[in-house]
Amino acid sequence: MRPFQIIFNPTSAAELARMPKELQLQILGDFRGLPAQVRNTELDSFGKLERAGRILHRFRVGDYRVYFEKHDLGVVVHRILSRHTLKDFYFRSGLKLEEDQALQQNPKFWELIENARGTTEAA
């Protein structure tokens, strides 16, 4: 069996590093069951956002949302955002939809993800 990797891009790694140690441990601890779910493609329990053939999944950890996508080696974490950040994002965007649906339809969210992705490719 091949090892499963949880890869944090530079943006998500920086977001995690800014959090209190207890919260970092909680987020990392909640990822324990992730390898089995991803390997078995049991991702229905996660939020799902699709755009132009790209699929991101949302994993809730308390007041935080972890946005990741499946990768050959495991998963790549693109962003770790506070729920309060997302509420502010909704307010500024004037959105009145469910969380995943609203994000999926908003190009500014995808810019946020792409900006984090660009830092991975540049590194």
N, CA, C and O of each residue as an XYZ file, in Angstrom:
492
protein
N       0.835     -1.178      0.000
C       0.000      0.000      0.000
C       0.886      1.250      0.000
O       1.819      1.366      0.794
N       0.584      2.150     -0.877
C       1.349      3.373     -1.031
C       1.018      4.354      0.097
O      -0.118      4.395      0.570
N       2.008      5.143      0.529
C       1.737      6.115      1.603
C       0.772      7.195      1.134
O       0.748      7.565     -0.040
N      -0.014      7.685      2.066
C      -0.981      8.739      1.797
C      -0.413     10.044      2.314
O       0.016     10.122      3.465
N      -0.405     11.071      1.475
C       0.150     12.357      1.884
C      -0.932     13.425      1.930
O      -1.801     13.490      1.061
N      -0.864     14.247      2.946
C      -1.682     15.449      3.014
C      -0.709     16.591      2.744
O       0.148     16.903      3.571
N      -0.854     17.204      1.582
C       0.075     18.227      1.130
C      -0.568     19.596      1.351
O      -1.645     19.881      0.828
N       0.097     20.418      2.119
C      -0.363     21.784      2.336
C       0.421     22.681      1.385
O       1.652     22.689      1.406
N      -0.298     23.440      0.544
C       0.427     24.387     -0.296
C       0.926     25.519      0.602
O       0.506     25.598      1.756
N       1.801     26.391      0.119
C       2.349     27.442      0.990
C       1.290     28.314      1.658
O       1.455     28.718      2.809
N       0.209     28.603      0.947
C      -0.844     29.447      1.520
C      -1.543     28.746      2.670
O      -1.712     29.333      3.738
N      -1.952     27.499      2.472
C      -2.652     26.784      3.544
C      -1.710     26.470      4.706
O      -2.136     26.460      5.861
N      -0.442     26.215      4.412
C       0.537     25.973      5.481
C       0.704     27.230      6.329
O       0.814     27.145      7.552
N       0.725     28.401      5.682
C       0.844     29.662      6.424
C      -0.410     29.918      7.252
O      -0.323     30.398      8.382
N      -1.575     29.599      6.692
C      -2.827     29.780      7.440
C      -2.843     28.882      8.669
O      -3.258     29.309      9.746
N      -2.397     27.650      8.515
C      -2.337     26.716      9.639
C      -1.330     27.194     10.685
O      -1.593     27.120     11.885
N      -0.188     27.681     10.231
C       0.866     28.118     11.145
C       0.440     29.322     11.993
O       0.937     29.496     13.106
N      -0.464     30.145     11.484
C      -0.927     31.317     12.237
C      -1.934     30.964     13.325
O      -2.255     31.808     14.162
N      -2.429     29.749     13.326
C      -3.439     29.328     14.304
C      -2.780     28.907     15.609
O      -1.609     28.527     15.628
N      -3.542     28.977     16.711
C      -3.011     28.469     17.978
C      -2.671     26.977     17.853
O      -3.330     26.252     17.108
N      -1.659     26.526     18.571
C      -1.199     25.133     18.479
C      -2.319     24.127     18.726
O      -2.381     23.096     18.057
N      -3.210     24.418     19.688
C      -4.312     23.488     19.988
C      -5.221     23.309     18.774
O      -5.672     22.202     18.479
N      -5.483     24.418     18.073
C      -6.327     24.354     16.885
C      -5.610     23.613     15.758
O      -6.233     22.832     15.038
N      -4.320     23.848     15.599
C      -3.541     23.115     14.596
C      -3.648     21.615     14.837
O      -3.876     20.842     13.907
N      -3.480     21.211     16.095
C      -3.554     19.786     16.441
C      -4.948     19.227     16.194
O      -5.093     18.089     15.749
N      -5.975     20.024     16.483
C      -7.346     19.579     16.242
C      -7.581     19.349     14.751
O      -8.139     18.326     14.354
N      -7.150     20.306     13.933
C      -7.342     20.179     12.482
C      -6.586     18.974     11.948
O      -7.140     18.179     11.189
N      -5.333     18.833     12.335
C      -4.545     17.685     11.865
C      -5.110     16.377     12.386
O      -5.117     15.376     11.670
N      -5.581     16.372     13.619
C      -6.174     15.165     14.204
C      -7.443     14.753     13.484
O      -7.706     13.563     13.311
N      -8.233     15.734     13.063
C      -9.478     15.425     12.359
C      -9.236     14.859     10.966
O     -10.148     14.309     10.350
N      -8.022     14.991     10.472
C      -7.660     14.416      9.180
C      -7.342     12.918      9.274
O      -7.123     12.284      8.242
N      -7.310     12.340     10.467
C      -6.912     10.929     10.625
C      -7.693      9.965      9.749
O      -7.101      9.059      9.162
N      -8.998     10.132      9.645
C      -9.805      9.212      8.848
C      -9.815      9.535      7.374
O     -10.372      8.779      6.577
N      -9.217     10.629      7.002
C      -9.250     11.067      5.615
C      -8.625     10.089      4.622
O      -9.208      9.861      3.562
N      -7.464      9.501      4.919
C      -6.875      8.590      3.919
C      -7.804      7.482      3.466
O      -7.904      7.209      2.270
N      -8.483      6.839      4.402
C      -9.376      5.740      4.033
C     -10.544      6.251      3.193
O     -10.943      5.604      2.224
N     -11.091      7.406      3.559
C     -12.215      7.953      2.804
C     -11.804      8.333      1.386
O     -12.538      8.071      0.433
N     -10.643      8.943      1.246
C     -10.192      9.363     -0.083
C      -9.827      8.156     -0.932
O     -10.181      8.091     -2.109
N      -9.122      7.202     -0.341
C      -8.746      6.001     -1.109
C      -9.976      5.240     -1.587
O      -9.985      4.698     -2.692
N     -11.007      5.200     -0.758
C     -12.237      4.486     -1.115
C     -13.223      5.386     -1.847
O     -14.358      4.986     -2.108
N     -12.797      6.589     -2.174
C     -13.615      7.608     -2.834
C     -14.935      7.849     -2.111
O     -15.957      8.110     -2.746
N     -14.913      7.762     -0.792
C     -16.093      8.055      0.021
C     -16.076      9.530      0.410
O     -15.967      9.868      1.589
N     -16.182     10.384     -0.565
C     -16.091     11.812     -0.307
C     -17.464     12.478     -0.231
O     -17.559     13.705     -0.219
N     -18.536     11.666     -0.178
C     -19.880     12.218     -0.112
C     -20.143     12.963      1.187
O     -21.027     13.817      1.245
N     -19.384     12.647      2.227
C     -19.596     13.311      3.510
C     -18.959     14.696      3.557
O     -19.133     15.421      4.537
N     -18.230     15.069      2.521
C     -17.593     16.377      2.437
C     -18.383     17.264      1.491
O     -19.059     16.774      0.587
N     -18.294     18.567      1.702
C     -18.879     19.485      0.745
C     -18.145     19.355     -0.575
O     -16.975     18.973     -0.605
N     -18.824     19.671     -1.661
C     -18.218     19.499     -2.976
C     -18.472     20.753     -3.807
O     -19.603     21.230     -3.904
N     -17.416     21.273     -4.398
C     -17.506     22.443     -5.254
C     -16.872     22.089     -6.583
O     -15.751     21.581     -6.622
N     -17.579     22.351     -7.673
C     -17.070     22.017     -9.003
C     -17.059     23.249     -9.890
O     -17.950     24.096     -9.837
N     -16.009     23.318    -10.714
C     -15.941     24.382    -11.708
C     -14.974     23.962    -12.798
O     -13.829     23.598    -12.530
N     -15.448     24.018    -14.014
C     -14.636     23.711    -15.197
C     -13.904     22.377    -15.051
O     -12.724     22.274    -15.386
N     -14.601     21.363    -14.554
C     -14.019     20.037    -14.407
C     -13.140     19.854    -13.184
O     -12.637     18.757    -12.942
N     -12.950     20.896    -12.422
C     -12.132     20.822    -11.205
C     -13.045     20.615    -10.006
O     -14.088     21.261     -9.895
N     -12.654     19.716     -9.109
C     -13.467     19.409     -7.939
C     -12.674     19.689     -6.673
O     -11.587     19.150     -6.466
N     -13.241     20.545     -5.830
C     -12.694     20.801     -4.501
C     -13.668     20.208     -3.492
O     -14.872     20.129     -3.737
N     -13.129     19.802     -2.372
C     -13.965     19.312     -1.280
C     -13.752     20.199     -0.069
O     -12.674     20.754      0.142
N     -14.818     20.319      0.728
C     -14.765     21.133      1.929
C     -14.905     20.220      3.140
O     -15.806     19.386      3.222
N     -13.998     20.407      4.057
C     -13.949     19.624      5.293
C     -14.126     20.600      6.443
O     -13.335     21.532      6.587
N     -15.152     20.402      7.265
C     -15.399     21.306      8.392
C     -14.691     20.814      9.634
O     -14.757     19.639      9.993
N     -14.013     21.742     10.280
C     -13.367     21.473     11.563
C     -13.729     22.650     12.462
O     -13.110     23.712     12.385
N     -14.725     22.458     13.307
C     -15.167     23.540     14.177
C     -15.593     24.746     13.364
O     -16.472     24.639     12.509
N     -14.979     25.894     13.620
C     -15.309     27.125     12.919
C     -14.465     27.331     11.668
O     -14.436     28.431     11.114
N     -13.782     26.288     11.220
C     -12.904     26.413     10.055
C     -13.362     25.502      8.930
O     -13.985     24.464      9.156
N     -13.036     25.918      7.714
C     -13.324     25.146      6.513
C     -11.998     24.887      5.814
O     -11.236     25.811      5.529
N     -11.740     23.611      5.544
C     -10.513     23.207      4.867
C     -10.904     22.811      3.445
O     -11.702     21.893      3.250
N     -10.348     23.496      2.460
C     -10.653     23.218      1.059
C      -9.493     22.436      0.451
O      -8.348     22.886      0.448
N      -9.824     21.246     -0.066
C      -8.783     20.364     -0.600
C      -9.265     19.691     -1.864
O     -10.460     19.665     -2.161
N      -8.308     19.143     -2.610
C      -8.666     18.319     -3.766
C      -7.842     17.045     -3.753
O      -6.731     16.991     -3.225
N      -8.427     16.037     -4.348
C      -7.781     14.730     -4.427
C      -6.557     14.838     -5.338
O      -6.571     15.559     -6.335
N      -5.514     14.116     -4.979
C      -4.250     14.138     -5.714
C      -3.756     12.700     -5.795
O      -4.164     11.867     -4.985
N      -2.891     12.393     -6.748
C      -2.350     11.039     -6.887
C      -1.678     10.543     -5.610
O      -1.713      9.350     -5.310
N      -1.068     11.457     -4.859
C      -0.360     11.076     -3.634
C      -1.241     11.114     -2.389
O      -0.852     10.602     -1.339
N      -2.420     11.713     -2.499
C      -3.312     11.861     -1.348
C      -4.247     13.024     -1.579
O      -5.146     12.942     -2.416
N      -4.045     14.127     -0.836
C      -4.832     15.340     -1.044
C      -3.925     16.564     -0.965
O      -2.882     16.546     -0.310
N      -4.344     17.621     -1.645
C      -3.668     18.908     -1.565
C      -4.636     19.872     -0.882
O      -5.755     20.077     -1.351
N      -4.196     20.456      0.220
C      -4.998     21.439      0.944
C      -4.674     22.808      0.355
O      -3.521     23.241      0.346
N      -5.724     23.488     -0.139
C      -5.532     24.787     -0.781
C      -5.733     25.953      0.173
O      -4.964     26.913      0.145
N      -6.754     25.881      1.015
C      -7.041     26.974      1.939
C      -7.634     26.426      3.223
O      -8.296     25.388      3.224
N      -7.388     27.143      4.330
C      -8.027     26.880      5.614
C      -8.605     28.215      6.043
O      -7.872     29.117      6.449
N      -9.932     28.340      5.952
C     -10.579     29.619      6.200
C     -11.535     29.538      7.379
O     -12.230     28.539      7.563
N     -11.562     30.573      8.154
C     -12.501     30.667      9.260
C     -13.912     30.799      8.710
O     -14.137     31.441      7.684
N     -14.839     30.194      9.393
C     -16.250     30.315      9.019
C     -16.632     31.794      9.001
O     -17.424     32.225      8.163
N     -16.075     32.558      9.915
C     -16.379     33.982      9.994
C     -15.842     34.729      8.776
O     -16.446     35.702      8.325
N     -14.720     34.279      8.250
C     -14.184     34.858      7.021
C     -15.167     34.619      5.882
O     -15.412     35.509      5.068
N     -15.734     33.406      5.827
C     -16.673     33.079      4.769
C     -17.973     33.859      4.918
O     -18.558     34.279      3.920
N     -18.433     34.059      6.155
C     -19.640     34.863      6.347
C     -19.402     36.280      5.848
O     -20.279     36.878      5.225
N     -18.226     36.813      6.120
C     -17.877     38.139      5.640
C     -17.826     38.132      4.112
O     -18.279     39.077      3.466
N     -17.273     37.066      3.543
C     -17.211     36.923      2.090
C     -18.631     36.927      1.505
O     -18.887     37.605      0.509
N     -19.555     36.171      2.120
C     -20.950     36.143      1.656
C     -21.567     37.534      1.736
O     -22.230     37.988      0.803
N     -21.339     38.205      2.864
C     -21.916     39.527      3.065
C     -21.439     40.492      1.990
O     -22.240     41.207      1.388
N     -20.136     40.508      1.752
C     -19.579     41.407      0.741
C     -20.031     41.033     -0.659
O     -20.130     41.899     -1.527
N     -20.304     39.769     -0.889
C     -20.720     39.299     -2.209
C     -22.236     39.351     -2.387
O     -22.725     39.208     -3.508
N     -22.995     39.555     -1.299
C     -24.452     39.601     -1.369
C     -25.072     38.258     -1.686
O     -26.107     38.205     -2.350
N     -24.468     37.169     -1.229
C     -24.959     35.833     -1.556
C     -25.981     35.347     -0.540
O     -25.831     35.581      0.660
N     -27.018     34.672     -1.019
C     -28.060     34.141     -0.145
C     -28.281     32.641     -0.393
O     -29.400     32.150     -0.242
N     -27.242     31.927     -0.764
C     -27.344     30.506     -1.109
C     -26.677     29.651     -0.046
O     -26.065     30.171      0.887
N     -26.798     28.334     -0.191
C     -26.070     27.412      0.674
C     -24.577     27.623      0.462
O     -24.151     28.072     -0.602
N     -23.783     27.296      1.483
C     -22.346     27.582      1.456
C     -21.643     27.041      0.212
O     -20.994     27.798     -0.510
N     -21.765     25.747     -0.040
C     -21.054     25.156     -1.175
C     -21.550     25.705     -2.503
O     -20.757     25.997     -3.397
N     -22.859     25.844     -2.628
C     -23.436     26.340     -3.869
C     -22.988     27.774     -4.129
O     -22.653     28.131     -5.259
N     -22.984     28.590     -3.084
C     -22.577     29.984     -3.233
C     -21.116     30.080     -3.655
O     -20.777     30.834     -4.567
N     -20.264     29.324     -2.997
C     -18.842     29.370     -3.337
C     -18.587     28.836     -4.734
O     -17.783     29.395     -5.481
N     -19.264     27.761     -5.087
C     -19.078     27.133     -6.389
C     -19.401     28.107     -7.518
O     -18.761     28.072     -8.569
N     -20.380     28.968     -7.310
C     -20.814     29.884     -8.362
C     -20.061     31.207     -8.366
O     -20.206     31.996     -9.300
N     -19.268     31.459     -7.348
C     -18.629     32.765     -7.239
C     -17.193     32.725     -7.760
O     -16.357     32.022     -7.192
N     -16.893     33.461     -8.824
C     -15.536     33.441     -9.383
C     -14.478     33.970     -8.410
O     -13.309     33.599     -8.520
N     -14.861     34.820     -7.470
C     -13.888     35.353     -6.512
C     -13.357     34.247     -5.596
O     -12.194     34.280     -5.195
N     -14.199     33.275     -5.266
C     -13.731     32.152     -4.465
C     -12.681     31.364     -5.239
O     -11.655     30.984     -4.677
N     -12.928     31.117     -6.520
C     -11.987     30.361     -7.340
C     -10.688     31.131     -7.545
O      -9.621     30.529     -7.666
N     -10.774     32.468     -7.584
C      -9.551     33.278     -7.631
C      -8.740     33.074     -6.357
O      -7.514     32.963     -6.404
N      -9.429     33.025     -5.218
C      -8.784     32.789     -3.928
C      -8.037     31.453     -3.947
O      -6.908     31.361     -3.464
N      -8.666     30.432     -4.500
C      -8.045     29.102     -4.594
C      -6.890     29.135     -5.587
O      -5.815     28.607     -5.303
N      -7.101     29.751     -6.750
C      -6.054     29.798     -7.769
C      -4.835     30.573     -7.293
O      -3.702     30.204     -7.604
N      -5.060     31.649     -6.537
C      -3.929     32.414     -6.005
C      -3.077     31.534     -5.099
O      -1.849     31.614     -5.135
N      -3.708     30.704     -4.296
C      -2.964     29.775     -3.425
C      -2.276     28.714     -4.267
O      -1.155     28.308     -3.962
N      -2.930     28.268     -5.308
C      -2.357     27.243     -6.184
C      -1.124     27.761     -6.903
O      -0.149     27.032     -7.082
N      -1.170     29.030     -7.316
C      -0.037     29.640     -8.015
C       1.203     29.688     -7.156
O       2.315     29.562     -7.668
N       1.031     29.871     -5.835
C       2.188     29.900     -4.958
C       2.808     28.519     -4.835
O       4.006     28.398     -4.582
N       2.003     27.476     -5.010
C       2.535     26.110     -4.961
C       3.404     25.841     -6.178
O       4.490     25.273     -6.065
N       2.916     26.254     -7.343
C       3.652     25.985     -8.574
C       4.909     26.818     -8.677
O       5.880     26.399     -9.307
N       4.908     28.006     -8.060
C       6.078     28.866     -8.110
C       7.172     28.382     -7.165
O       8.351     28.671     -7.367
N       6.768     27.637     -6.123
C       7.745     27.166     -5.118
C       8.579     26.020     -5.622
O       9.439     25.518     -4.899
